[in-house]
Coordinates of C-alpha atoms in Angstrom, one line a residue:
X2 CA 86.8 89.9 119.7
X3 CA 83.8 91.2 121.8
X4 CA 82.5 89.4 124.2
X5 CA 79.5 87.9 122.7
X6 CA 82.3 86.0 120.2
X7 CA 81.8 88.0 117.2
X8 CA 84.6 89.5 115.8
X9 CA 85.1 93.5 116.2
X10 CA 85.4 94.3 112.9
X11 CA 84.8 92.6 109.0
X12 CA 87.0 93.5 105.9
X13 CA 84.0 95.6 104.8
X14 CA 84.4 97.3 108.1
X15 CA 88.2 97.7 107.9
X16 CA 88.1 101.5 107.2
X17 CA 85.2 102.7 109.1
X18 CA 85.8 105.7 111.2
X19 CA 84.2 103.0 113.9
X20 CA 87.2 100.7 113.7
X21 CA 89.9 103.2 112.8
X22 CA 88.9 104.8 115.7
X23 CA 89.1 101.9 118.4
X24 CA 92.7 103.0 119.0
X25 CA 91.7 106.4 120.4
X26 CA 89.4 104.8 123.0
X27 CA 92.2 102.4 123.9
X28 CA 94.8 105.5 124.9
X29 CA 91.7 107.2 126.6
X30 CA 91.4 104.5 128.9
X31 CA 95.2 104.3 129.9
X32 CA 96.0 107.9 129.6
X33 CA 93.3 108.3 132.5
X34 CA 95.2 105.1 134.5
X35 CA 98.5 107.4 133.9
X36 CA 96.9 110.8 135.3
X37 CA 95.7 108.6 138.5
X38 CA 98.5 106.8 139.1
X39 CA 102.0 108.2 137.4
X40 CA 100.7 112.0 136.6
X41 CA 103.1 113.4 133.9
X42 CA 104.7 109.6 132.8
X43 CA 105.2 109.2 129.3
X44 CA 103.1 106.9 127.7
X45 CA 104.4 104.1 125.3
X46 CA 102.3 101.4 123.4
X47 CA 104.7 98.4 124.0
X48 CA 102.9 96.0 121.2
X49 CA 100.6 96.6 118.6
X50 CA 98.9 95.1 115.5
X51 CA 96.4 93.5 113.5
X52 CA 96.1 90.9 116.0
X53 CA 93.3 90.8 118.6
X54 CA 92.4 86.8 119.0
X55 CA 94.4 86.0 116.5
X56 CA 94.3 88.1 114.2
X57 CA 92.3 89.6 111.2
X58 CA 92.5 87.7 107.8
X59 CA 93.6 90.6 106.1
X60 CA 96.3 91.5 108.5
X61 CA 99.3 91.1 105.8
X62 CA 97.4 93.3 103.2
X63 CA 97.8 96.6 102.4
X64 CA 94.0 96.9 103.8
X65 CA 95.5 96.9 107.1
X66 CA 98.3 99.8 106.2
X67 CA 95.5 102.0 106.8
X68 CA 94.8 101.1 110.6
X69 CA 98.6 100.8 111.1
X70 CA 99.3 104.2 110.1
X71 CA 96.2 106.0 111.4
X72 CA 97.1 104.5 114.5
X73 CA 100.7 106.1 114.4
X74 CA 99.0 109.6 113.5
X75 CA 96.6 109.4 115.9
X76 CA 98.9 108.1 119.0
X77 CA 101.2 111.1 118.0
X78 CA 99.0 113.5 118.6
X79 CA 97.8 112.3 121.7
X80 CA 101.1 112.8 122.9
X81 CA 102.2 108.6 122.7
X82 CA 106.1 108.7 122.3
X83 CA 106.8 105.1 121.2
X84 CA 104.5 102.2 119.4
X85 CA 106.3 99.2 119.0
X86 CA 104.9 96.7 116.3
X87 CA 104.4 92.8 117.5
X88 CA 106.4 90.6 115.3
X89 CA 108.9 91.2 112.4
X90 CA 108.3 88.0 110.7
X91 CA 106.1 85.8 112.1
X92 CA 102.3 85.3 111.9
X93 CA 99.9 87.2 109.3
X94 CA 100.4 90.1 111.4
X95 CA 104.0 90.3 111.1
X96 CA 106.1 92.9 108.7
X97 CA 108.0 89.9 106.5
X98 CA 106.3 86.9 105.4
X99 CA 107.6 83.9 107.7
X100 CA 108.4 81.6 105.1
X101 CA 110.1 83.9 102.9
X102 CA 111.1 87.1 104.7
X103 CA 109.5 89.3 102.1
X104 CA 108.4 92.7 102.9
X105 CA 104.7 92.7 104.1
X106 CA 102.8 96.2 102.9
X107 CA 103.0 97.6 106.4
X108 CA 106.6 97.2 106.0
X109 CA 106.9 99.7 103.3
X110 CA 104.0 101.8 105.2
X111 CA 106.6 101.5 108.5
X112 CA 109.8 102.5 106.2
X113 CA 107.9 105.9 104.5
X114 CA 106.8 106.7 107.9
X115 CA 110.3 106.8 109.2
X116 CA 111.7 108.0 106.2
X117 CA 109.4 110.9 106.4
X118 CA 107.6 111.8 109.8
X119 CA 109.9 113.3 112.1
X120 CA 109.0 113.3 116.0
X121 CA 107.6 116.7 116.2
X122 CA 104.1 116.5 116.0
X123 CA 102.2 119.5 114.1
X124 CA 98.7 120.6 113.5
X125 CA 97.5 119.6 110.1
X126 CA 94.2 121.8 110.4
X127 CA 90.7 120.9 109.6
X128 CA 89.8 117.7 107.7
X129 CA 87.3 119.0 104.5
X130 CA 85.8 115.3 105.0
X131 CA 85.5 112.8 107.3
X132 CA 87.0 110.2 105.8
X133 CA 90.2 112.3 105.0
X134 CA 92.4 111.5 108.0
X135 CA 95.0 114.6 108.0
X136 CA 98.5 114.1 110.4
X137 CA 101.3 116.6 110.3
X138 CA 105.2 115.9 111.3
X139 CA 108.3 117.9 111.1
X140 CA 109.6 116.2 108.3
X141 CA 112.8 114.4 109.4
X142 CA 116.2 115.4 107.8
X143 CA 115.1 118.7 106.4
X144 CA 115.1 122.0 108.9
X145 CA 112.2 123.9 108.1
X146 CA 110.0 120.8 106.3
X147 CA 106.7 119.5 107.5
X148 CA 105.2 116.1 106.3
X149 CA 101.3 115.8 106.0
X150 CA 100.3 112.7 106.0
X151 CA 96.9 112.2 104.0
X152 CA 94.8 109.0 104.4
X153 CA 91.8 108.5 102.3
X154 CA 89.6 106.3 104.1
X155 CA 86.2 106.0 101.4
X156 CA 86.2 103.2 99.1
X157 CA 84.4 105.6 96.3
X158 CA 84.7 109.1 96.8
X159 CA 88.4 111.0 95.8
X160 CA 89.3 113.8 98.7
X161 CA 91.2 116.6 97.8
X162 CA 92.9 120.1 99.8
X163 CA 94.9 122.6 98.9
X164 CA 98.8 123.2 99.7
X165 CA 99.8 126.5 98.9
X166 CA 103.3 126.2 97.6
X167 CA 105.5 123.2 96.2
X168 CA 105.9 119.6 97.3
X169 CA 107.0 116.1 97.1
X170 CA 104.2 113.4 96.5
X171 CA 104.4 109.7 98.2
X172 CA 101.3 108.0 97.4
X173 CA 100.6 104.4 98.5
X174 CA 97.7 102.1 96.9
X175 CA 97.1 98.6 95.8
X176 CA 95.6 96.9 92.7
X177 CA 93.6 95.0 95.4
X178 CA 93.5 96.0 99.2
X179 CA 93.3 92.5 100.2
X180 CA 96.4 92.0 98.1
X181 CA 99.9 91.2 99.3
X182 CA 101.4 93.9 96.6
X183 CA 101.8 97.6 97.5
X184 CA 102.5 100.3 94.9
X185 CA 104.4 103.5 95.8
X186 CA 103.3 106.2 92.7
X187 CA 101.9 103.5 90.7
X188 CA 105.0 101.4 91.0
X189 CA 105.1 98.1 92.9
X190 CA 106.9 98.3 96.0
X191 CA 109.5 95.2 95.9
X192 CA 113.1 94.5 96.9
X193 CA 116.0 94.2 94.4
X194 CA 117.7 91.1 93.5
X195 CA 120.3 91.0 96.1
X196 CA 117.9 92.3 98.6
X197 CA 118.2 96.1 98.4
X198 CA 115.6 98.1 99.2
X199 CA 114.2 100.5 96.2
X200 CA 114.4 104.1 96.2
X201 CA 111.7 105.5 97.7
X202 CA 110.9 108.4 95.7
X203 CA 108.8 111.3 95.3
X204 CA 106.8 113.0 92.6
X205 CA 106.8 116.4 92.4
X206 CA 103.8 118.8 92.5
X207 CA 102.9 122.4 92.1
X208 CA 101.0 124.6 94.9
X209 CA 97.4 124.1 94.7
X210 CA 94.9 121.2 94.7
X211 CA 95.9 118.0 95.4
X212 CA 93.8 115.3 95.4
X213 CA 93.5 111.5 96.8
X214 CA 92.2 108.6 94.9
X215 CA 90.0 106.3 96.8
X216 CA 91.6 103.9 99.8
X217 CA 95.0 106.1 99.2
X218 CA 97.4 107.0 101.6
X219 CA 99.8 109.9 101.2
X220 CA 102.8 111.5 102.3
X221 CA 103.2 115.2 101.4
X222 CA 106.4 116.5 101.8
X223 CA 107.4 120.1 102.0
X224 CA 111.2 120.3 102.6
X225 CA 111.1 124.0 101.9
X226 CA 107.6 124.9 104.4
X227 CA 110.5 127.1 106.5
X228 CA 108.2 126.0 109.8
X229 CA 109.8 127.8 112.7
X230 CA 108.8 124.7 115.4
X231 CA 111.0 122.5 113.3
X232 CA 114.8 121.9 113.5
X233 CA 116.4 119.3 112.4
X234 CA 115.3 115.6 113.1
X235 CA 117.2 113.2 112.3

């Protein structure tokens, strides 16, 4: 909330280089505290989400996976070693649903990050557009494998690069982005009947171009990338 009392962003807003981009001003401003006052400290973001004032109305949606997970990319990179969501399960901004401890799309966005992103940060080169967000881990559990991480910010225009040998595909989007429901390769993301949690897994795809559909996010994992900077990370 600015000062004025309007609010700092609007749904429309929600994935505006402006507002995905608040979180890198927010680091700037501490990492410079750190150098004055505890040169060489590690920095760690002790709470984070949807949440300023109260909260954005479209906290719970899959809109907001797209915040949450450029904020991980980008905090990486700036060298932040831990981020620490707010709540599990209470308040729209929470991972589960209060009342009936459901997953929450930034749940599943949380679980593929972890599942995938190791905690050797890489770089992912040169962005073809702006609205492409590229991040590159290690990928965790696989020596030698790097995870991209691909988010496609426009509401309209389909991104694309090129990835010059084999990978595995995990491609997160939603029938409505204000919608509670989160599909992982075009299948709903949802727990089993005695509360297991689904397979999480990948399509396979050749080298060459791959491309992203409009408000996407993608993981890109290449088990077999045989990157020297990356051992095992479990």
């Amino acid at each position: 909330m600015r000062k004025d009392g309007r609010a700092l962003t609007t749904e429309n807003s929600a994935l505006s280089d402006e507002w995905l981009s608040q979180t890198d001003k927010v680091e700037t401003f501490y990492a410079g505290l750190r150098d004055r006052f505890e040169p060489g400290k590690p920095l760690w973001i002790t709470e984070t989400a949807d949440a300023a004032c109260g909260g954005n109305p479209w906290a719970s949606t899959f809109l907001d996976s797209f915040r949450y997970l450029n904020q991980l990319g980008a905090m990486a990179q700036r060298g932040v070693q831990v981020v620490m969501h707010n709540t599990l399960d209470a308040s729209d901004y929470g991972l589960l649903d209060e009342n009936t401890l459901m997953p929450r799309p930034n749940y599943w966005a949380a679980l593929l990050w972890r599942k995938l992103m190791g905690r050797t940060v890489l770089n992912p080169g040169a962005s073809a557009a702006p609205e492409l967000h590229l991040y590159a881990h290690c990928q965790r559990g696989h020596p030698g494998g790097v995870t991209i991480m691909a988010i496609n910010a426009s509401r309209t225009a389909t991104q694309s690069f090129e990835i010059p040998v084999e990978s595995e595909r995990y491609t997160l989007t939603a029938a409505q982005l204000t919608g509670n429901d989160i599909e992982l390769n075009g299948h709903e993301l949802k727990l089993g009947g005695d509360d297991s949690l689904p397979r999480l897994a990948a399509v396979p795809v050749q080298s060459g171009t791959l491309t992203f559909a409009p408000a996407s996010i993608t993981f890109i994992a290449v088990p077999n990338a045989n990157n020297p900077s990356c051992g095992l990370e479990e």
